[in-house]
Amino acid sequence: MQMLIGYNRLLRAFAVTACLLVAPHSTQAAESRQIEITKDSDYFGFDLRTEKNVSLDQCKSICLGDNACLAFTYNPKVKWCFLKSDFNKLNQSVGSIAGKVVTQSTAAREVEDIGAPPTISFFAANLIDEARRLKRELAGLESPDSLRSLKSEGASAALNGDPRTAMEKFRLAVGMSPDESEIWAGYALSALATEPSNGQERAKFQRDATSASWFAYQTSRTKDERAQALAVMAQALEKRELSRPALQAYEASLDLVNSASVRSAYEDLKARKGFRIVNNTVDNDNAAPRICAQFSEELVKSGVDYASFVKLDNGAPQAVEAKDRQICVEGLEHGRNYTVTFRQGLPSSVGEVLPAPVSLSIYVQDRAPSVRFNGDSFVLPAKARRGIPLVSVNLDAAKVKLYRVGDRSLAQLLSGYQFLRQLDSYDISTVSEQMGAPVWQGEIEIAGNELNKEATTSFPVDEALPERKPGVYVLTAEPLVQKSDDEYGTKATQWFVVSDIGLSTYTGQDGINVFARSLETAQPLKGVKLTLLARNNEVLGEAETDSDGRATFTPGLTRGTDGMVPAVLMASQNDDDFTFLDMARAGFDLSDRGVTGRAVPKALDLYAWTERGIYRAGEVVHVGALARDDTATAIDDLPLTFIFTRPDGVEDRRLVSDSKLAGGHAIDLTLPTNTMRGTWNVSVYTDPKQPAIATQMFLVEDFVPDRIEFDLTSDKPEIAVGETANITVDGRFLYGAPAAGLALEGEVTLSTKRQWDRFKGFYFGLADEEQGEATRLPLDGLSKVDDNGKVTFPVTVDEMPSTTRLVNAAVTVRMRETGGRAVERKIDVAIQPETDLIGIRPDFAGDEVPQGGTAKFSLIASDSKGDRKELDGAQWSLVKIERNYQWYRSGNSWNYEPVTFTKAIANGKIDLRTDSEAEISLPVDWGRYRLEVETADASGPATSYEFDAGWYVSSTSTETPDGLEIALDKEHYAAGDTAELKVSPRFAGELLITIGAEKLLKTITARVPEGGTTIDIPVGEDWGAGAYVTATLFRPGEAIESRMPARAIGLKWLKVDPADKQLAVKLTPPEKISPRSTFSIPVSVENAGGEQAYVMVAAVDVGILNLTRYQPPNPENWFFGQRQLGLEMRDMYGRLIDGSLGVTGKLRTGGDGGNMAAEGSPPTEKLLA
């Protein structure tokens, strides 16, 4: 049998040599062991023990007298003998003497002991665990028979055709002598040859054969033994359908001994299970169809032109994409037959090539009839053309149905998962029967239907809905003829309202401020009726906009919990103008516009600190805190509880401070000498039963303070490839003297990244690019610092890693004290890309969109210097990442190997501009997807982004509105000053300026011409530390020019000088201080206004502060620095439907309310009434 190659040879060897195996191997070895000497060499590892003060002859004798010793290394200088339990690689070591034990029998056969076997990566860790369990099991076996008789009887049984008995004999033999490779190999082969009586036995025999082959390999000492063990291992792995490891085991065996039988088995397995095409797919429904072949192994990542291995019909294909295990041929046409040939020699990543040409004859079908809507926008401007764009392929008509969800069901709708999703039959019935009702159904004729081309048809809303009621409408569409498996699937779905009301809201500590404007004119709308609904459908409040288009809901209405949380803001005017805003959806992400800082403080604002970051046991931790309100005014008579928590999470103690020192608190904690080491926490509470209002961490460790410090600077924050950045080291001893003459060492580490600070939220480069190890470039030959503690050295990156991503160079430098202790500092230098880049920003959170939802992306192009550039005809494609599983039986269980390939879902071209971000909206079903964007030039930039479409995704958003360029004329202002705000727009329109941080402080409106303008803003007395100036420019919609209403938002932090709220504290310590001495520090406090001032002074060794990179307390920045925007901004301008797209379609049939389409033939006679 092929599976049992080498079996008979092995068993005959057992029979012939049985008489030589009367005693255990170790006993025979003692009688015939000899030492083979190699000078100037060393056997590394496998240390047994060390014998000191012995001669070389004594070293030899000791090793020969110890059966556990197989080698040694002798050091004649110190007369030490390092005994080894095994040996492997022989290293060069001048002066040393290496010796290994050889037996007389192996010497007689002139067979070399090749040492311990190397590690093999293809034998999986779980298989090794199985082998170890088997060895432990066999170690407990006992037999009255001798080892010689067990081996002899096992060999005889096998030769007489009784492998089951042979297996049992070898099983007992390996329990007695587990270090003999040939016994393990005999056990493995006998287990493979034994016919199992049931599935349980089959699994055990296969498992034991694999495990025994592992130990046959591990105990092998000669080429023949090791090659035999690997061949047996290959057969056992093949039996368990582990084809790739089996092939690798065969290859390792053949590398040692070129056996004809092993090579025959290897070639047979490779022909059946080697590198090959396992499947092919055709993406018919894509606008640009493609044929893809899936291979059994990964393709080579780079450096191979796979296009040269592919032939399409009788020529070369237009484009070939090779990725993972898949090669796709692109540039095809629908409705044609193709023959794709993959040439012999096509390489894989495992070193195998396609053994013979493979031709695939495939017909690319026409695209399946389909229909969809664009994006997840839902507001159709009322004064423009009122049509819903419907995109179809290969359809002359589509079936459409229209439903309405009433305004009082909106809270229920938005709290569920259906809104803005693509609905299936079950969802539609839920919406129709539980939330709303059907209002119309019929068919729409598709205008301009061309074979395999997308056609956009406008659904005439006014014709289907001559009268509208408050609520949201949902329109579904599907082909007239559906496949049976599509009947209950997802339908093309468009949610919409028709309105001229443009809503914007600002939610903060002062409640909800609502602004309503006409989408047509961009002017404020007076008299718009507003209703705020809670999640449980309760009416929280009602309001009506004033002449400025503004209305306010009080703060109490926004503080509800559970079902009373605000969910929907509804707006209406007249009888047929209704819209709404989802208040549960997250507000705008304006981090790209400079929103930063700490969260807006609540009524109590507490700043806490410790005087350093690390302490020794037995020292005192000094904790300070300042209690202020949200205007930075001191809060007296406020008891605070300080709770100290140990590293194990156990509370150590709690201390209470009721200080009346202008809101200042000081607490001391004395650490016991046996205190627990690690990270401690101190949390501050006004009420220990409520959450902490401040937390600080500190370390308790045994440490030695630093003695030196140095600064690391670069003359360039960014360099191009081949350009030099000059890195300067400025070192000093912490007692003041320059760190003269100290040595430096370091390296430059090149690593890739996908995000660029210039374009926040955007990703650059390919998502599926293999992430290799960081490239480390040693800084060899660094000079010592000079007498002033300084040195400058150049850093040049001459070659970039092969990547589509951005590259960062981290320059790490270590300065060593004379005692050898090092201080390390690092500085980042960005590497300028060598090519243009394409950026993708997902306009959703968490890399996930809901099943049936819409994935929205923004795209930009940049040159290598980070300046936006225009890019015409960028090619984008959305692919679904699918995974098939190759199942195989392993014993009595089934395992699988995943095979990943992609399926094209949609593609197109898009122009990228410098003045705006290009947008792509794509409906997706459940699964994992990748958006790929690249240029037509194969050498041009390419970027991709992977994301998931899941069953349910919470209502989050990273919606980022279009930007408006604004600038203030100063860095900071005093109360009463006038700030000048310069507005530089891309279009003329109506400007709304809102000023505030956690609440609205002021609003200003103005008309802005296309050339821009400057607006004066009086700085108020009540603006505290500062406020955000937010400028929103609204562009009116113009139906004649088919232009959409639009808005752009700019934002700046306006800092207000704290004036007399900030004290100026000055310390004048002596220049030199003697250790363990007492000294005085003069303190002066300016701007105190004659009031009592309290000062906390701490003197700490800078070497201690540097251990944790401690930053001194900075209450000025805490209380008067920039804060996050505490106002949540929302509007519906990013959800406008462009009603100007497409040719108006003709409707057939219809109904109103509950009256659906008429059925049957019309009457032929006059009716009587």
Coordinates of C-alpha atoms in Angstrom, one line a residue, residues 647-1012:
P647 CA -3.1 47.7 43.3
D648 CA -5.3 44.7 44.0
G649 CA -8.4 46.8 44.1
V650 CA -8.9 46.7 47.8
E651 CA -9.6 50.0 49.6
D652 CA -6.7 51.0 51.8
R653 CA -8.3 53.8 53.7
R654 CA -10.5 56.9 53.3
L655 CA -9.7 60.4 54.6
V656 CA -12.1 63.4 54.8
S657 CA -11.2 67.0 54.2
D658 CA -13.5 69.9 55.2
S659 CA -11.0 72.6 54.4
K660 CA -12.2 76.2 54.1
L661 CA -9.0 77.4 52.3
A662 CA -10.7 79.1 49.3
G663 CA -11.8 75.7 48.0
G664 CA -8.4 74.2 48.5
H665 CA -7.8 70.7 50.1
A666 CA -4.6 69.0 51.2
I667 CA -4.4 65.3 52.3
D668 CA -1.4 63.3 53.4
L669 CA -1.1 59.5 53.2
T670 CA 1.8 57.8 55.0
L671 CA 2.7 54.6 53.2
P672 CA 3.7 51.7 55.5
T673 CA 7.1 50.2 55.0
N674 CA 5.5 46.9 53.9
T675 CA 3.0 48.6 51.6
M676 CA 1.9 46.8 48.4
R677 CA 3.9 47.8 45.3
G678 CA 2.2 48.7 42.1
T679 CA -0.3 51.3 40.8
W680 CA -2.5 53.0 43.5
N681 CA -5.5 55.2 43.0
V682 CA -6.9 58.0 45.0
S683 CA -10.5 59.0 44.2
V684 CA -12.3 62.1 45.4
Y685 CA -16.0 62.1 46.3
T686 CA -18.5 64.6 47.6
D687 CA -20.7 61.5 48.3
P688 CA -18.9 58.1 48.4
K689 CA -22.2 56.5 47.3
Q690 CA -22.0 58.4 44.0
P691 CA -19.3 58.2 41.3
A692 CA -16.0 59.9 41.9
I693 CA -15.5 63.5 40.7
A694 CA -11.8 63.1 40.3
T695 CA -9.2 60.3 40.2
Q696 CA -5.4 60.3 40.3
M697 CA -3.0 57.4 40.0
F698 CA 0.5 57.0 41.5
L699 CA 3.1 54.2 41.7
V700 CA 4.6 52.6 44.8
E701 CA 7.9 51.0 43.8
D702 CA 11.5 50.5 44.8
F703 CA 13.5 52.9 42.6
V704 CA 16.6 54.9 42.0
P705 CA 16.1 58.5 40.7
D706 CA 17.5 59.4 37.3
R707 CA 20.7 61.4 37.4
I708 CA 20.7 62.7 33.8
E709 CA 18.2 64.2 31.4
F710 CA 18.4 65.2 27.8
D711 CA 16.2 66.9 25.2
L712 CA 15.8 65.4 21.7
T713 CA 14.8 67.7 18.9
S714 CA 14.7 67.6 15.1
D715 CA 15.1 70.6 12.8
K716 CA 12.4 69.1 10.5
P717 CA 9.1 67.5 11.6
E718 CA 8.8 65.8 8.2
I719 CA 11.4 64.7 5.6
A720 CA 11.3 63.2 2.1
V721 CA 13.1 60.0 1.2
G722 CA 16.8 60.8 0.9
E723 CA 16.4 64.0 2.8
T724 CA 18.2 64.6 6.1
A725 CA 16.8 65.6 9.4
N726 CA 19.3 66.9 11.9
I727 CA 18.7 65.4 15.4
T728 CA 20.1 67.4 18.3
V729 CA 20.8 65.9 21.8
D730 CA 21.1 68.4 24.7
G731 CA 22.0 66.5 27.8
R732 CA 22.7 67.6 31.4
F733 CA 23.1 66.2 34.9
L734 CA 20.1 67.0 37.0
Y735 CA 22.3 68.9 39.4
G736 CA 23.0 71.4 36.6
A737 CA 26.2 70.5 34.9
P738 CA 26.3 69.5 31.2
A739 CA 26.3 65.7 30.6
A740 CA 29.8 66.0 29.0
G741 CA 31.3 63.0 27.3
L742 CA 28.5 60.6 27.8
A743 CA 27.9 57.9 25.2
L744 CA 24.8 57.6 23.0
E745 CA 23.2 54.7 21.2
G746 CA 19.9 54.3 19.4
E747 CA 18.0 53.4 16.3
V748 CA 15.4 54.6 13.8
T749 CA 12.3 52.5 13.6
L750 CA 10.2 52.7 10.5
S751 CA 6.5 51.7 10.9
T752 CA 3.4 52.2 8.8
K753 CA 0.2 54.0 9.8
R754 CA -3.1 54.6 8.0
Q755 CA -4.2 58.0 9.5
W756 CA -2.7 61.4 8.8
D757 CA -3.0 64.3 11.3
R758 CA -3.6 66.6 8.3
F759 CA -6.9 64.8 7.5
K760 CA -8.5 63.6 10.6
G761 CA -10.8 60.6 10.2
F762 CA -9.4 59.6 6.8
Y763 CA -7.6 56.3 6.1
F764 CA -4.8 56.0 3.6
G765 CA -3.4 52.8 2.0
L766 CA -4.7 49.3 1.6
A767 CA -6.6 47.7 4.5
D768 CA -5.5 44.2 3.6
E769 CA -1.8 45.0 3.2
E770 CA 0.3 42.5 5.1
Q771 CA 1.6 44.2 8.2
G772 CA 5.2 43.3 8.4
E773 CA 7.6 43.9 11.2
A774 CA 8.8 47.4 11.8
T775 CA 12.1 48.2 10.1
R776 CA 14.9 49.0 12.5
L777 CA 17.9 51.0 11.3
P778 CA 20.7 51.2 14.0
L779 CA 22.3 54.5 14.5
D780 CA 25.9 53.3 14.3
G781 CA 28.8 55.4 15.3
L782 CA 27.0 58.0 17.3
S783 CA 29.5 60.5 18.8
K784 CA 29.6 61.2 22.5
V785 CA 28.1 64.5 23.6
D786 CA 30.5 67.4 23.8
D787 CA 31.7 69.4 26.8
N788 CA 28.3 71.3 26.7
G789 CA 26.4 68.0 26.7
K790 CA 25.3 68.5 23.1
V791 CA 25.7 66.7 19.8
T792 CA 23.9 66.8 16.5
F793 CA 23.7 63.8 14.1
P794 CA 21.9 63.3 10.7
V795 CA 19.1 60.9 10.1
T796 CA 18.3 59.9 6.5
V797 CA 15.8 57.4 5.3
D798 CA 17.2 56.3 1.9
E799 CA 14.6 53.6 1.1
M800 CA 11.0 53.3 2.1
P801 CA 9.3 50.1 3.1
S802 CA 7.2 48.6 0.3
T803 CA 3.8 49.9 1.4
T804 CA 0.8 51.8 0.3
R805 CA 0.5 53.4 3.7
L806 CA 2.1 56.3 5.4
V807 CA 5.4 55.8 7.1
N808 CA 6.7 57.2 10.4
A809 CA 10.3 57.2 11.6
A810 CA 10.7 57.0 15.4
V811 CA 14.2 58.1 16.4
T812 CA 15.1 56.5 19.7
V813 CA 18.2 57.7 21.6
R814 CA 19.7 56.3 24.8
M815 CA 22.2 58.3 26.9
R816 CA 24.2 56.1 29.3
E817 CA 25.6 57.2 32.6
T818 CA 29.1 56.1 33.5
G819 CA 27.6 53.3 35.6
G820 CA 25.8 52.0 32.5
R821 CA 22.3 53.1 33.4
A822 CA 20.5 54.6 30.4
V823 CA 17.9 57.3 29.9
E824 CA 15.8 56.9 26.7
R825 CA 14.0 59.5 24.7
K826 CA 12.1 59.3 21.4
I827 CA 11.0 61.7 18.7
D828 CA 8.9 61.0 15.7
V829 CA 9.8 62.3 12.2
A830 CA 7.1 61.8 9.5
I831 CA 8.3 60.4 6.2
Q832 CA 6.8 62.2 3.2
P833 CA 5.0 59.9 0.9
E834 CA 6.6 59.3 -2.5
T835 CA 3.3 59.4 -4.4
D836 CA -0.1 60.9 -4.2
L837 CA -2.6 59.5 -1.8
I838 CA -6.3 58.7 -1.7
G839 CA -8.2 59.1 1.6
I840 CA -11.3 57.3 2.7
R841 CA -13.4 58.5 5.7
P842 CA -16.2 56.2 6.9
D843 CA -19.2 58.3 7.9
F844 CA -20.3 55.8 10.5
A845 CA -18.9 54.7 13.8
G846 CA -17.2 51.5 14.9
D847 CA -16.4 50.0 11.5
E848 CA -19.9 48.6 11.3
V849 CA -23.2 49.5 9.7
P850 CA -26.6 47.7 10.2
Q851 CA -27.7 45.0 7.9
G852 CA -29.8 46.5 5.1
G853 CA -28.3 49.9 5.9
T854 CA -26.3 52.3 3.9
A855 CA -22.5 52.7 4.2
K856 CA -21.5 56.3 3.5
F857 CA -18.0 57.4 2.7
S858 CA -16.1 60.6 2.0
L859 CA -13.2 60.6 -0.4
I860 CA -10.3 63.0 -0.9
A861 CA -7.0 63.1 -2.9
S862 CA -3.8 64.5 -1.6
D863 CA -0.3 65.1 -3.0
S864 CA 2.8 63.8 -1.2
K865 CA 3.1 67.1 0.7
G866 CA -0.4 66.8 2.2
D867 CA -2.1 69.4 0.0
R868 CA -5.5 68.5 -1.4
K869 CA -5.5 67.9 -5.1
E870 CA -8.0 67.1 -7.8
L871 CA -8.3 63.6 -9.2
D872 CA -10.6 62.8 -12.1
G873 CA -12.1 59.4 -12.8
A874 CA -11.0 57.7 -9.6
Q875 CA -12.2 54.1 -9.8
W876 CA -14.1 52.7 -6.8
S877 CA -15.4 49.2 -6.2
L878 CA -17.2 47.6 -3.3
V879 CA -16.4 43.9 -2.8
K880 CA -17.9 41.5 -0.3
I881 CA -15.3 39.4 1.5
E882 CA -16.7 35.8 1.5
R883 CA -15.3 32.7 3.1
N884 CA -15.7 29.2 2.0
Y885 CA -14.7 26.3 4.2
Q886 CA -12.8 23.2 3.1
W887 CA -14.0 20.5 5.5
Y888 CA -11.9 17.4 6.3
R889 CA -12.2 14.6 8.7
S890 CA -9.7 14.4 11.6
G891 CA -10.3 11.2 13.5
N892 CA -13.9 11.1 14.6
S893 CA -14.3 14.8 14.2
W894 CA -14.5 17.3 11.4
N895 CA -12.2 20.2 10.9
Y896 CA -12.1 22.9 8.3
E897 CA -9.8 25.3 6.6
P898 CA -11.1 28.7 5.6
V899 CA -10.7 29.9 2.0
T900 CA -11.3 33.7 1.5
F901 CA -12.3 35.3 -1.7
T902 CA -14.1 38.4 -2.8
K903 CA -17.3 39.0 -4.8
A904 CA -17.8 42.3 -6.6
I905 CA -20.9 44.1 -5.5
A906 CA -20.7 47.6 -7.1
N907 CA -18.2 49.8 -8.9
G908 CA -18.0 53.1 -10.6
K909 CA -15.9 56.3 -11.2
I910 CA -15.9 59.5 -9.1
D911 CA -14.1 62.8 -9.4
L912 CA -12.3 64.1 -6.3
R913 CA -12.2 67.8 -5.8
T914 CA -10.2 70.2 -3.6
D915 CA -13.2 72.3 -2.5
S916 CA -15.4 69.5 -1.2
E917 CA -15.3 65.8 -0.3
A918 CA -16.7 63.3 -2.8
E919 CA -19.3 61.0 -1.3
I920 CA -20.3 57.4 -1.9
S921 CA -23.4 55.8 -0.4
L922 CA -23.8 52.1 -0.8
P923 CA -26.6 49.8 0.5
V924 CA -25.2 46.6 2.1
D925 CA -26.6 43.3 3.3
W926 CA -25.1 41.2 6.1
G927 CA -21.4 40.4 5.8
R928 CA -17.9 41.9 5.6
Y929 CA -17.1 44.4 2.8
R930 CA -14.1 46.3 1.5
L931 CA -14.3 49.6 -0.4
E932 CA -11.4 50.0 -2.8
V933 CA -10.5 53.3 -4.5
E934 CA -7.7 53.6 -7.0
T935 CA -6.6 55.4 -10.1
A936 CA -6.7 54.0 -13.6
D937 CA -2.9 54.0 -13.6
A938 CA -1.7 50.8 -12.0
S939 CA 1.2 52.7 -10.4
G940 CA -1.1 55.3 -8.9
P941 CA -2.4 55.5 -5.3
A942 CA -4.8 53.0 -3.9
T943 CA -6.7 52.9 -0.7
S944 CA -9.2 50.5 0.8
Y945 CA -11.4 50.3 3.9
E946 CA -12.9 47.2 5.4
F947 CA -16.2 47.2 7.4
D948 CA -19.0 44.9 8.6
A949 CA -22.7 45.0 8.0
G950 CA -24.3 43.4 11.1
W951 CA -27.7 42.4 12.4
Y952 CA -28.0 45.5 14.6
V953 CA -25.9 48.6 15.1
S954 CA -26.8 51.2 17.7
S955 CA -27.7 54.7 16.5
T956 CA -24.4 56.4 16.3
S957 CA -22.9 58.7 13.7
T958 CA -19.7 60.3 12.8
E959 CA -21.4 62.7 10.4
T960 CA -19.1 65.5 9.4
P961 CA -20.7 68.5 7.7
D962 CA -19.0 70.4 4.9
G963 CA -16.4 72.9 6.1
L964 CA -16.5 76.7 6.1
E965 CA -13.3 78.6 6.3
I966 CA -13.3 81.1 9.1
A967 CA -10.6 83.0 11.1
L968 CA -10.4 85.2 14.2
D969 CA -8.2 88.3 14.2
K970 CA -6.6 87.5 17.7
E971 CA -5.5 84.6 19.8
H972 CA -7.4 85.8 22.9
Y973 CA -9.7 88.6 24.0
A974 CA -10.7 90.4 27.1
A975 CA -14.3 90.8 28.1
G976 CA -15.8 93.8 26.3
D977 CA -13.4 93.5 23.3
T978 CA -14.8 93.1 19.7
A979 CA -13.6 90.1 17.8
E980 CA -13.5 90.1 14.1
L981 CA -14.6 87.0 12.3
K982 CA -13.5 86.6 8.7
V983 CA -15.7 84.3 6.6
S984 CA -14.2 82.9 3.3
P985 CA -17.0 80.8 1.8
R986 CA -17.3 78.7 -1.4
F987 CA -20.8 80.0 -2.0
A988 CA -23.0 83.0 -1.0
G989 CA -25.8 82.5 1.5
E990 CA -27.3 83.2 4.8
L991 CA -25.0 83.0 7.9
L992 CA -25.9 82.0 11.4
I993 CA -23.3 82.5 14.0
T994 CA -23.8 80.8 17.4
I995 CA -21.5 81.4 20.3
G996 CA -21.2 79.0 23.3
A997 CA -19.5 76.0 24.9
E998 CA -22.0 74.2 27.0
K999 CA -24.9 76.5 26.2
L1000 CA -25.8 79.2 23.7
L1001 CA -24.6 82.6 24.7
K1002 CA -25.3 84.7 21.6
T1003 CA -26.5 84.4 18.0
I1004 CA -25.8 86.7 15.0
T1005 CA -27.2 86.5 11.5
A1006 CA -25.7 88.0 8.4
R1007 CA -25.8 87.8 4.6
V1008 CA -22.5 86.6 3.1
P1009 CA -21.6 87.3 -0.5
E1010 CA -19.6 84.9 -2.5
G1011 CA -16.4 86.8 -1.9
G1012 CA -16.7 86.6 1.9

